[in-house]
Coordinates of C-alpha atoms in Angstrom, one line a residue:
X114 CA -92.2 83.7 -120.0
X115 CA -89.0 86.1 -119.2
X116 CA -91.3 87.8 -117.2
X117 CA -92.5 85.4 -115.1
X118 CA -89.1 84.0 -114.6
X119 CA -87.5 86.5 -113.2
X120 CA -90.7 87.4 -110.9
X121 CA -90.2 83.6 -110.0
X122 CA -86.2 84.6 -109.3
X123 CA -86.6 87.7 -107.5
X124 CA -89.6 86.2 -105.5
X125 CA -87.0 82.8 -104.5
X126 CA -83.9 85.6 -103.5
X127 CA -86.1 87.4 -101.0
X128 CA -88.1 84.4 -99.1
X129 CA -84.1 82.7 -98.9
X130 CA -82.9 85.8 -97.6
X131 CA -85.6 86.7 -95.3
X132 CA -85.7 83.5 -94.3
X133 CA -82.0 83.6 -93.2
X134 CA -81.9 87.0 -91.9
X135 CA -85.1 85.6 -89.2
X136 CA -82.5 82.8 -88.5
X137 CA -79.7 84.8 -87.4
X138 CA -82.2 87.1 -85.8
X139 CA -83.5 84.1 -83.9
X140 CA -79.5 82.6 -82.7
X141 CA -79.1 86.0 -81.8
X142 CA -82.2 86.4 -79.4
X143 CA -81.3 82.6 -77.9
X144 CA -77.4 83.8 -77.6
X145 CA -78.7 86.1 -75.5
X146 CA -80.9 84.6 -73.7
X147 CA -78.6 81.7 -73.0
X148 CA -76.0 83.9 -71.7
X149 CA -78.3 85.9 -69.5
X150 CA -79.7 82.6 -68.1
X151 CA -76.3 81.4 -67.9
X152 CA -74.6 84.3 -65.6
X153 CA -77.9 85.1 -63.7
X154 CA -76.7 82.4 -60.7
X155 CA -73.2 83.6 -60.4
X156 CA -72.9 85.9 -57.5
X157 CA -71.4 89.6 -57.6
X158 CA -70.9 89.4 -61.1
X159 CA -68.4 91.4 -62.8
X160 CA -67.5 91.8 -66.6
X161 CA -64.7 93.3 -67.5
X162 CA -61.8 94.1 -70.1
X163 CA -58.4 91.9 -69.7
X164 CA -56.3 94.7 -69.7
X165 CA -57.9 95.5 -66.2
X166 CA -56.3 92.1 -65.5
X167 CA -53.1 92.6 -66.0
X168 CA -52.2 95.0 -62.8
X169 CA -53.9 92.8 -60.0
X170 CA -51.4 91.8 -57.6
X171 CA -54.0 89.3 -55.3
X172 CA -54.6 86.5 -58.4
X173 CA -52.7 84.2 -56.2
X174 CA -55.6 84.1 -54.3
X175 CA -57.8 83.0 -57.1
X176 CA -58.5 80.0 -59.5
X177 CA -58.1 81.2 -63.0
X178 CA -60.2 79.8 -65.5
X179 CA -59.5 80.7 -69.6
X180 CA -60.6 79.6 -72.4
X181 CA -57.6 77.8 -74.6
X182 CA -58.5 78.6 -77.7
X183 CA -59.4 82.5 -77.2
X184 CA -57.6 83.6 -74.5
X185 CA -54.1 81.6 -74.4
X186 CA -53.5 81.2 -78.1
X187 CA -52.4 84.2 -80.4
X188 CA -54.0 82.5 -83.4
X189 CA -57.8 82.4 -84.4
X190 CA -57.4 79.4 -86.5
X191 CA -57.3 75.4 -85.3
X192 CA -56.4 73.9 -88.7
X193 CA -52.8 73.9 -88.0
X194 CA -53.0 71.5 -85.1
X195 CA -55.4 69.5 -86.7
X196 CA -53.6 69.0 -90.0
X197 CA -51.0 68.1 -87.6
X198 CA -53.0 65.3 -86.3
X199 CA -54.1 64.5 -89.9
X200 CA -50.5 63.9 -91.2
X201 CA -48.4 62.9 -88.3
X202 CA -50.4 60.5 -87.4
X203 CA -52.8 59.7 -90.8
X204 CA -50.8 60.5 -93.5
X205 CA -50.7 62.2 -96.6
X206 CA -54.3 61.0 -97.8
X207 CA -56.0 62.0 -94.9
X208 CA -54.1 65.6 -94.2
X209 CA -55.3 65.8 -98.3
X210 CA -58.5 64.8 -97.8
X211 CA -58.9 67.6 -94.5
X212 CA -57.7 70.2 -97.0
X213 CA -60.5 69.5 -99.2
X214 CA -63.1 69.9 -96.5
X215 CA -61.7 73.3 -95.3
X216 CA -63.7 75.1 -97.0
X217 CA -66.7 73.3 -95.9
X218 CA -65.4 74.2 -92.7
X219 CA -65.3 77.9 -92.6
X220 CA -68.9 77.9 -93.9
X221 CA -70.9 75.2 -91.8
X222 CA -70.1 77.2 -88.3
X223 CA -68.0 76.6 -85.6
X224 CA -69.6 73.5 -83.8
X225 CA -70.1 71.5 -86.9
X226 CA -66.5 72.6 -88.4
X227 CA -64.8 71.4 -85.8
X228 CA -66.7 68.3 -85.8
X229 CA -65.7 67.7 -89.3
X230 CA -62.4 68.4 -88.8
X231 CA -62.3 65.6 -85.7
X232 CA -64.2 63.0 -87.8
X233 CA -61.6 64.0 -90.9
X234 CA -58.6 63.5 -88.7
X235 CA -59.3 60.8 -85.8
X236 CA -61.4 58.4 -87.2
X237 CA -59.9 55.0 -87.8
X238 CA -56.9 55.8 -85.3
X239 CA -55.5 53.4 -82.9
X240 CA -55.7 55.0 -79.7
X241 CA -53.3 53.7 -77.9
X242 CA -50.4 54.5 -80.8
X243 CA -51.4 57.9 -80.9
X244 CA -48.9 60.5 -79.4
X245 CA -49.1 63.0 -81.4
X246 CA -50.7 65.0 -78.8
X247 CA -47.2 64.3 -76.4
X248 CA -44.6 64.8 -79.2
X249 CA -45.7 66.9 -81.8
X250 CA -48.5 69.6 -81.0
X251 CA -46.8 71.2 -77.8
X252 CA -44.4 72.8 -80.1
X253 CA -46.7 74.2 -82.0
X254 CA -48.9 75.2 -79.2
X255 CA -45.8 77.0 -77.3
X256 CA -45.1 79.1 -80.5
X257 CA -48.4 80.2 -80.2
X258 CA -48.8 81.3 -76.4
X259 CA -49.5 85.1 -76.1
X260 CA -46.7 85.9 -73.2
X261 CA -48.8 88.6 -71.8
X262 CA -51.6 86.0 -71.0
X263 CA -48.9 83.5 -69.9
X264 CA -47.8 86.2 -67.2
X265 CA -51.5 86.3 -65.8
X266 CA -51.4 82.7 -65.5
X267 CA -48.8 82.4 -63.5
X268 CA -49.6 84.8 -60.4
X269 CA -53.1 82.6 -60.3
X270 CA -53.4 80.2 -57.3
X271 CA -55.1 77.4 -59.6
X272 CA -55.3 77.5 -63.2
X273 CA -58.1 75.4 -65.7
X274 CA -57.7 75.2 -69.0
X275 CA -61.1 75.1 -70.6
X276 CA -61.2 73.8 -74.4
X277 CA -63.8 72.5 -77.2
X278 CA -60.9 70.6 -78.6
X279 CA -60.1 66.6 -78.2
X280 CA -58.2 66.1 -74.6
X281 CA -55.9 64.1 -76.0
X282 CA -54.6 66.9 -77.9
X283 CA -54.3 69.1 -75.5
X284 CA -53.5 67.9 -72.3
X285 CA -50.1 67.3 -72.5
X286 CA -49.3 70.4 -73.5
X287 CA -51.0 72.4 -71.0
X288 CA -49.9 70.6 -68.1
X289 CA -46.3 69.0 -68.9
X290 CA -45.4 72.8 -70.2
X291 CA -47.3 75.3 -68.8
X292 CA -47.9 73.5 -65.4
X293 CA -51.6 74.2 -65.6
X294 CA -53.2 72.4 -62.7
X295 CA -56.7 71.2 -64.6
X296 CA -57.4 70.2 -68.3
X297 CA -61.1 70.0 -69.0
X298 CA -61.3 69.0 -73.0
X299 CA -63.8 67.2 -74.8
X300 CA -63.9 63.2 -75.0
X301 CA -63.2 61.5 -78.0
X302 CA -65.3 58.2 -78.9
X303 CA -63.2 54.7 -78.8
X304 CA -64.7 51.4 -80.1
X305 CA -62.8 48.6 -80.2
X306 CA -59.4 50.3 -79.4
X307 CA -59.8 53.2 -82.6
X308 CA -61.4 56.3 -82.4
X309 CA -64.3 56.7 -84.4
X310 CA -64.1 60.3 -84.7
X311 CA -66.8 61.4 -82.1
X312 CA -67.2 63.5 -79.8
X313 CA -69.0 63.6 -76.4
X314 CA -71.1 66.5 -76.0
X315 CA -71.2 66.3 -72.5
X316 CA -68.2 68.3 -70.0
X317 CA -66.8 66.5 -67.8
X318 CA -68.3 68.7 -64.6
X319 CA -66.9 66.6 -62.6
X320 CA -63.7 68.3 -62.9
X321 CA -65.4 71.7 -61.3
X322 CA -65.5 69.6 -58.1
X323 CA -62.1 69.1 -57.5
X324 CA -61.4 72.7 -58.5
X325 CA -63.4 74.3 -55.4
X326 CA -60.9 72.1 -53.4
X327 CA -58.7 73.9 -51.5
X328 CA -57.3 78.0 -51.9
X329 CA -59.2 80.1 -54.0
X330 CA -62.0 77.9 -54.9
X331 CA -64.6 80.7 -53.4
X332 CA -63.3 83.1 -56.0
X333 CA -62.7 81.8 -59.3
X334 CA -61.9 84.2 -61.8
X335 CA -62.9 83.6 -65.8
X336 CA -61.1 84.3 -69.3
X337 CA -62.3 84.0 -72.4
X338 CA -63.7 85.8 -75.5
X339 CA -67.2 87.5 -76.0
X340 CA -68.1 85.4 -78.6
X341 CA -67.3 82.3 -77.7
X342 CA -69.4 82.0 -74.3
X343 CA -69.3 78.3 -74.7
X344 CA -68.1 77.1 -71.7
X345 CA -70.8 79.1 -68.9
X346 CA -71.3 76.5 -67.2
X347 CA -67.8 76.8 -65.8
X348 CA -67.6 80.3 -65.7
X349 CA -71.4 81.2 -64.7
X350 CA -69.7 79.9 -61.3
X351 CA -66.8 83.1 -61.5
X352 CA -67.2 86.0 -59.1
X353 CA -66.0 87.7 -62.0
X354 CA -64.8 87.3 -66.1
X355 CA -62.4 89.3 -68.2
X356 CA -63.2 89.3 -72.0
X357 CA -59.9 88.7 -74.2
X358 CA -60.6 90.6 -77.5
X359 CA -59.4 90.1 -81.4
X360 CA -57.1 93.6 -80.3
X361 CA -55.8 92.2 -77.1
X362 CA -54.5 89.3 -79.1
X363 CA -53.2 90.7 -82.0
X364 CA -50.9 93.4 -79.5
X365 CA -49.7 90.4 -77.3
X366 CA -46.1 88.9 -77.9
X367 CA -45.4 85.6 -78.6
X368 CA -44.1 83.4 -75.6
X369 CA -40.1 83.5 -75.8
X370 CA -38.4 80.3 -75.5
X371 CA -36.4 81.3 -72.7
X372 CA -39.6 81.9 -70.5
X373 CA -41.2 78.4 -71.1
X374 CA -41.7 76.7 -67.7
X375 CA -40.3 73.2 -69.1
X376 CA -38.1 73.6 -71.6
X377 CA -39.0 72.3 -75.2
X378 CA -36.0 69.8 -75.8
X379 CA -37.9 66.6 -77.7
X380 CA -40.4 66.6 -80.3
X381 CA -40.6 64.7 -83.4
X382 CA -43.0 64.8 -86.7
X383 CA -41.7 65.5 -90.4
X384 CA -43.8 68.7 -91.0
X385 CA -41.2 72.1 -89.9
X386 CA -43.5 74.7 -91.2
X387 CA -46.9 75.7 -89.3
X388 CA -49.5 73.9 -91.5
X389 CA -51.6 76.9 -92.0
X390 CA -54.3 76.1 -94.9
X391 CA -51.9 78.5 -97.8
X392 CA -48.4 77.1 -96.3
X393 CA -49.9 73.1 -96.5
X394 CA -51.0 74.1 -100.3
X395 CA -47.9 75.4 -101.3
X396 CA -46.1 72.3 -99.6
X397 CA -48.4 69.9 -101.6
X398 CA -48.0 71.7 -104.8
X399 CA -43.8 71.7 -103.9
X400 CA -44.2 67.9 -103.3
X401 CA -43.4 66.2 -106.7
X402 CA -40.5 68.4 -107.3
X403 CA -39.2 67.6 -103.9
X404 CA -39.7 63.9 -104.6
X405 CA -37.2 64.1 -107.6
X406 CA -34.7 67.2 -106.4
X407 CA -34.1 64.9 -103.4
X408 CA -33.5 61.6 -105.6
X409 CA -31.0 64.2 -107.8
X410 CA -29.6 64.9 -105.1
X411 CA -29.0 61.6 -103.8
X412 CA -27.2 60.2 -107.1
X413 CA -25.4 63.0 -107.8
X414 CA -23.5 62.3 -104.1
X415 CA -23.1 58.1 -104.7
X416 CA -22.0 58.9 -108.1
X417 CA -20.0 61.4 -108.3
X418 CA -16.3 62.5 -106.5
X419 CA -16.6 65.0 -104.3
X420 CA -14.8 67.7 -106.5
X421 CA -17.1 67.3 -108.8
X422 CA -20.2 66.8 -106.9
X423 CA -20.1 69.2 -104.4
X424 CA -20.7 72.4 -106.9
X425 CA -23.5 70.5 -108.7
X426 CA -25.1 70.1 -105.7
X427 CA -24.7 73.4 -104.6
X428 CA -26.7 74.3 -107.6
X429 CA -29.5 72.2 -107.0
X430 CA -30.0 74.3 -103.5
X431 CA -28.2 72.7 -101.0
X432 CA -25.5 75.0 -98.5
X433 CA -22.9 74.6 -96.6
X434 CA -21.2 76.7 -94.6
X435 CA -17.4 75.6 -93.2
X436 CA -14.9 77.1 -90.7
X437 CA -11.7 75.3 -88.8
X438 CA -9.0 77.3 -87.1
X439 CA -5.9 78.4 -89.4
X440 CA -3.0 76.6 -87.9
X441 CA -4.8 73.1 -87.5
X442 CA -3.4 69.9 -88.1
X443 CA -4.1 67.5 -91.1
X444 CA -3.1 63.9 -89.8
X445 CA -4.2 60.5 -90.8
X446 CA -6.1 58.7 -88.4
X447 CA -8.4 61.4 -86.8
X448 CA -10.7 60.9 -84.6
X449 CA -13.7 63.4 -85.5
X450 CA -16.3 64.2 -82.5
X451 CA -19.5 65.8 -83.3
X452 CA -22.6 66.0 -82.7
X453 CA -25.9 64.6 -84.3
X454 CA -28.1 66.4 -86.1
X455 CA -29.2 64.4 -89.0
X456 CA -28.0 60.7 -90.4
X457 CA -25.9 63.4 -92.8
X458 CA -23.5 64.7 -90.2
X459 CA -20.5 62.4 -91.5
X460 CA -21.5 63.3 -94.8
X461 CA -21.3 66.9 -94.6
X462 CA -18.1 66.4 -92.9
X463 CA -16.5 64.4 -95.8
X464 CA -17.9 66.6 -98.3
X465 CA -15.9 69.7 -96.0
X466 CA -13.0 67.5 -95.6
X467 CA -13.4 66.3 -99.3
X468 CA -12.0 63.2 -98.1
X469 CA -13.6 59.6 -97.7
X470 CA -14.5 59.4 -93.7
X471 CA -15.3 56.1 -91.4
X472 CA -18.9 57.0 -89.6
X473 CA -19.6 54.7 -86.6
X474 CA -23.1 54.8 -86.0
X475 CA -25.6 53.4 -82.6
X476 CA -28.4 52.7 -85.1
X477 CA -28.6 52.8 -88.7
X478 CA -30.9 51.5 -91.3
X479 CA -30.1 49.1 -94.0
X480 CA -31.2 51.4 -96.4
X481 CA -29.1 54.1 -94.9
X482 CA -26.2 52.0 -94.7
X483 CA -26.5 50.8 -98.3
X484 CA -26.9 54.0 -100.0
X485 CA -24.2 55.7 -97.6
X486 CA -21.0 57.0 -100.0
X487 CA -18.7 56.7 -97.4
X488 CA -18.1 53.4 -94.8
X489 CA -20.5 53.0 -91.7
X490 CA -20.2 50.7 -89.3
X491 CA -22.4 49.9 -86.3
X492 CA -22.0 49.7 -82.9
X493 CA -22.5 46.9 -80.8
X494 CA -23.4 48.7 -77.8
X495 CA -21.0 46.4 -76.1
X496 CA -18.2 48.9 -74.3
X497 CA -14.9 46.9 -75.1
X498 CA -16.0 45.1 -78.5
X499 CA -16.8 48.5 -79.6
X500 CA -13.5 50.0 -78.2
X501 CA -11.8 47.2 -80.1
X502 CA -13.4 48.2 -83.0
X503 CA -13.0 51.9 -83.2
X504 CA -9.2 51.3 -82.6
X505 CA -9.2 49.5 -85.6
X506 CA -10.8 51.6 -87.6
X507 CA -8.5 54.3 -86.9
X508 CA -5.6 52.3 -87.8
X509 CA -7.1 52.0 -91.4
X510 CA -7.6 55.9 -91.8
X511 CA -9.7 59.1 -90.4
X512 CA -13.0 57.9 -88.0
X513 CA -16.3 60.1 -87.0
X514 CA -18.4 59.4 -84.3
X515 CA -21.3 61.1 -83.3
X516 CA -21.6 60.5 -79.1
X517 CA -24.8 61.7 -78.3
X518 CA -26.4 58.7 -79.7
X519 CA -29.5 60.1 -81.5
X520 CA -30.7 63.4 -83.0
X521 CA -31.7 66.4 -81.4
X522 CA -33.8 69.0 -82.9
X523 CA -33.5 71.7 -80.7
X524 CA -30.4 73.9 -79.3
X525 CA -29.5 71.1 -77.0
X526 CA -27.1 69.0 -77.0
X527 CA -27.4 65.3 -75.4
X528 CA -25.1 63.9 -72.7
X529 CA -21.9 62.5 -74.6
X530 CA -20.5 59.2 -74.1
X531 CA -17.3 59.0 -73.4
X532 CA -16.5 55.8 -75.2
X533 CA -14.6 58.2 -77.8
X534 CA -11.9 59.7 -75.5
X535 CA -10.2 56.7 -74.5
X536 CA -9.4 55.6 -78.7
X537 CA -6.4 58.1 -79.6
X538 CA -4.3 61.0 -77.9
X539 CA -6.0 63.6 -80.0
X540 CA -9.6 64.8 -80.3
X541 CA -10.8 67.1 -83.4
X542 CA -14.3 68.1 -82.1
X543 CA -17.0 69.1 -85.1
X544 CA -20.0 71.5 -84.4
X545 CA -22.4 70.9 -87.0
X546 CA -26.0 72.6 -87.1
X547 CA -28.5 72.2 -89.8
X548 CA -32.1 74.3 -90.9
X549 CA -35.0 73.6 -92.6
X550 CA -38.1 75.2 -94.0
X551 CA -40.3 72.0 -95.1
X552 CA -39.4 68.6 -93.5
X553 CA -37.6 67.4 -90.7
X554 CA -34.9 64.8 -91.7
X555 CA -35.3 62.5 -88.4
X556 CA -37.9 60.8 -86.6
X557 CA -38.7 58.8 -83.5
X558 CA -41.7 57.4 -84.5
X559 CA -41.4 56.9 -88.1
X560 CA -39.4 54.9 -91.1
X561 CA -35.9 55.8 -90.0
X562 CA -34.4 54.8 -93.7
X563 CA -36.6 58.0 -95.3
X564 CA -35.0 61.1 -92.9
X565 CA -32.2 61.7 -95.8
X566 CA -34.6 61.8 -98.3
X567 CA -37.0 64.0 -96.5
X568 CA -33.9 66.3 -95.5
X569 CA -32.7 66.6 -99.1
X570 CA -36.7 67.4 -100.0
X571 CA -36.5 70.7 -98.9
X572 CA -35.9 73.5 -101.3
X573 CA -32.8 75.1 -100.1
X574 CA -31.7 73.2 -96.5
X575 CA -28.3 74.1 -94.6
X576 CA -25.9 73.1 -93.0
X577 CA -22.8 74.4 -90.8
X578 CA -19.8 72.8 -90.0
X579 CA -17.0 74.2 -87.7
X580 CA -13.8 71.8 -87.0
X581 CA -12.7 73.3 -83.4
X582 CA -9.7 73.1 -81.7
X583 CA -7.9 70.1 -80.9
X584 CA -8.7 67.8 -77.4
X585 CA -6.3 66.0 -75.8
X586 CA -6.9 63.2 -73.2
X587 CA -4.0 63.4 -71.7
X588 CA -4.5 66.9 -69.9
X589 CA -7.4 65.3 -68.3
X590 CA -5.7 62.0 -67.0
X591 CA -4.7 61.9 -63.1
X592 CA -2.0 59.8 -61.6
X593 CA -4.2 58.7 -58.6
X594 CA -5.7 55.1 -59.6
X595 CA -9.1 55.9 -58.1
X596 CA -9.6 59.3 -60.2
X597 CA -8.6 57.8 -63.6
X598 CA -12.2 56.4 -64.6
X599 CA -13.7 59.9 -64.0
X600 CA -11.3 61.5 -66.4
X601 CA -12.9 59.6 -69.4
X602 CA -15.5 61.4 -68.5
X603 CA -14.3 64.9 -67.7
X604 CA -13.0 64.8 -71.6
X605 CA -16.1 63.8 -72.9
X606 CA -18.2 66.9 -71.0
X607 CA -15.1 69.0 -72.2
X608 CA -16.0 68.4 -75.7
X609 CA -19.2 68.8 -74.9
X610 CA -19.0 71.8 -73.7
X611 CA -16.5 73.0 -76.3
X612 CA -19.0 72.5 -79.3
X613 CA -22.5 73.7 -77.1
X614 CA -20.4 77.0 -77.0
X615 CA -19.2 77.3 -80.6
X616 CA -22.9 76.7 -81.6
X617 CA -24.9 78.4 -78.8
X618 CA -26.2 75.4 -77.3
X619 CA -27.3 74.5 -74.0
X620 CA -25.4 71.3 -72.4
X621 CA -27.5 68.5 -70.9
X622 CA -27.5 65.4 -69.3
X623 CA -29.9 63.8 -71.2
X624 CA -29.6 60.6 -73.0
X625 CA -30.9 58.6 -75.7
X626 CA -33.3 56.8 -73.4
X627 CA -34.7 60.0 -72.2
X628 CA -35.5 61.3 -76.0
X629 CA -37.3 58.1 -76.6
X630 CA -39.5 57.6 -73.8
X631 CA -41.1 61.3 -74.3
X632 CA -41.2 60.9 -77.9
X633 CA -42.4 56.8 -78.9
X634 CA -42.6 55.6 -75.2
X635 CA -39.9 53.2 -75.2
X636 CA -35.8 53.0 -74.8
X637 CA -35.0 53.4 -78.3
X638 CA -33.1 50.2 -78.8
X639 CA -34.2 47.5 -80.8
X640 CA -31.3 45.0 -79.1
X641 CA -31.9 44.7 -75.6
X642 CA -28.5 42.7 -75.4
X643 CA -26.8 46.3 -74.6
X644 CA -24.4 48.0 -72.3
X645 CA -25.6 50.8 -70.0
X646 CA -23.2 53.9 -69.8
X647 CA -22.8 55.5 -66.7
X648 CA -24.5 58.6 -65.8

């Protein structure tokens, strides 16, 4: 009975392996066949390496066409942006429930992976809430760009990005930040306003036409990778195609953020880490721990003084890092002027200070404002009730305000209102800066009351404060009548500058309307009984 059993075994091993072995055998005779087929109309053609690319001085003269995922990106994997997808814009249970198809994934093959992964992640989403694609992914994307296939791209006359992936997540990127002239991506499904995480199979071809408009369209020059021929209907019609290899990618440099076309100054979502299938683990595993450090964290700071609280909390990970000028003046009635990083900028401050602080605030939760240790007080958005009120305040004892008017992630910092220069004779400005590993603490698009406790989640966040020198109004202030509403704001872009220099940060103009409108696609404010600062 052994005998025949293992007759039986050895007998089922080869027919399942032979039987395999003649399916590759037969993908690998169509492959060829379809790529033969598939390049046997194009005229002239040429295949060549991409290093051979790099030299030619006439691309302006051509329309470049690349493949997104094998010749722009560095990385060979698309989880990242699609757990992106799955818990920006899902949540937790779906991003949980992608992890656990993964491996499913890797082995079903390309095609049918990535059709899991779409169903996994867009099914049941509104469409017309989702902008994840605007205000998430094109950071992620941009840390990703190899800079010496970014340099080919730009001598081109046209450029087409060619992808398998979902428009919606990539056209944004491609064209609001790389100025890439045509996005050709694949369509996702809609029934009654949600996606119902389909794709069409079909290209839109369409596209193609309006590419052989104008310069270049007679010679149209293809990138992409030898193995992922997928696209040949758009590049069967290429004079010529350069093959990017797993070598050419893994020499190329990642895209600097001084060399972006746009710069990257908005983007929102919780998640700071690149959601790579070991990093998301490790953040799920760190999860529970971070739920209850955070809520330590929180009680020790409302219940404790800040002599007392300050080392315990520096023992539970969190760090600070302080500087102010030797000879600087302690007075009552400050007016602190900083700018906005998280909801915890006054906070930090008090805790350097170790001294109760006033925070005046544009927008601020009710839970924020409840569990605040110190006093807030909101804004009215009305210019002289909110003068009024400030003045007030700083009768009663030292004030913070933070006058860019919402958060900025990046190493920016947001036009600043002058509302602040016109309270007292003296200015103490505050550069603060903060860094994370896990979790943003603030959000556009989300539940404003949870960006402290998703700030204090993260194992060991930071934070730097640096009091500056003193302001004072006064220098600014002209005796001509007709000068003296301009120097309000000549003090306020004084202080700007003044901090954007002590932390390495690039001034704008930008306002709080500006960050919303790329970000959530509205003004920001809740109130629309408000007062409009000048520009």
């Amino acid at each position: 009975m052994a005998k025949l059993f293992r007759a039986f075994f050895f007998k089922s091993l080869f027919f399942f392996w032979y039987r395999f072995l003649f399916r590759q055998l037969k993908n690998l005779i169509r492959f060829h066949r379809t790529i033969s087929n598939s390049f046997s109309s194009a005229t002239q053609f040429k295949y060549q390496k991409f290093s051979s690319l790099l030299h030619r001085s006439d691309l302006n003269d051509h329309t470049l066409i690349f493949d997104v995922e094998n010749a722009l990106l560095k990385s060979c994997s698309l989880f990242p942006y699609f757990m992106l997808v799955a818990f920006e814009a899902g949540g937790l249970v779906r991003a949980i429930v992608l992890v656990l198809l993964y491996p499913f994934v890797c082995v079903v093959g390309e095609e049918l992976g990535l059709k899991i992964m779409v169903m996994a992640c867009f099914f049941g989403i509104k469409a017309s809430s989702l902008r994840v694609g605007r205000s998430v992914l094109p950071k992620f994307f941009l840390e990703d760009v190899g800079a010496e296939m970014f340099e080919v791209l730009k001598k081109g006359g046209k450029k087409v990005g060619v992808s398998n992936l979902p428009q919606v997540m990539l056209e944004s990127f491609l064209r609001e930040y790389l100025d890439i002239d045509f996005v050709v991506g694949r369509e996702l499904k809609v029934f009654c306003g949600y996606y119902v995480g389909l794709m069409d199979d079909t290209k839109a071809m369409h596209a193609l036409e309006h590419v052989k408009e104008g310069k270049g369209c007679s010679d149209m020059i293809g990138i992409t990778s030898f193995n992922n021929i997928r696209d040949h209907q758009f590049f069967s019609h290429c004079k010529e195609v350069y093959v990017v290899t797993e070598g050419d990618k893994r020499s190329w440099q990642k895209l600097a953020r001084e060399r972006y076309p746009r710069e990257l100054i908005f983007h929102d979502g919780r998640l700071a880490l690149r959601p790579n299938p070991m990093e998301f683990i490790a953040m799920l595993m760190w999860l529970p721990y971070g739920i209850i450090l955070s809520v330590i964290r929180i009680s020790l700071a409302l219940a404790l003084p800040f002599n007392i609280s300050t080392p315990l909390l520096i023992m539970t990970g969190l760090r600070l890092t302080t500087s102010a000028p030797h000879h600087i003046k302690k007075n009552k009635g400050n007016l602190y002027v900083c700018n906005h990083r998280t909801l915890l900028d006054p906070l930090y401050l008090s805790f350097t200070l170790q001294q109760n602080l006033t925070a005046v605030t544009y927008s601020l939760s009710r839970m924020s404002e409840i569990l605040a240790p110190i006093k807030t007080v909101r804004l009215t958005r009305n210019r002289d009730e909110d003068a009024k009120m400030m003045k007030q305040l700083l009768g009663q004892g030292d004030l913070v305000v933070c006058p860019e008017g919402t958060t900025c992630r990046e190493p920016y910092l947001l036009r600043f209102s002058p509302l602040f220069s016109e309270m007292c004779d003296e200015i103490v400005p505050v550069a603060v800066d903060s860094h994370v590993t896990m979790f943003h603490g603030t959000t556009a698009g989300g539940l404003k009351c949870l960006d402290p406790f998703f700030f204090l989640m993260n194992p060991s966040p930071l934070y730097t404060v640096q009091l500056l020198q003193h302001v004072y109004p006064s220098q600014f202030s002209t005796s001509t009548p007709l000068h003296q509403d301009t120097s309000r704001f000549r003090v306020a872009n004084s202080v700007q500058s003044q901090i954007g220099t002590a932390l390495g940060f690039q001034c704008t103009k930008l306002t709080r309307k500006d960050k919303y409108l790329v970000l959530a696609g509205n003004d920001g404010i809740v109130n629309s009984n408000h007062c409009k600062t000048k520009s």
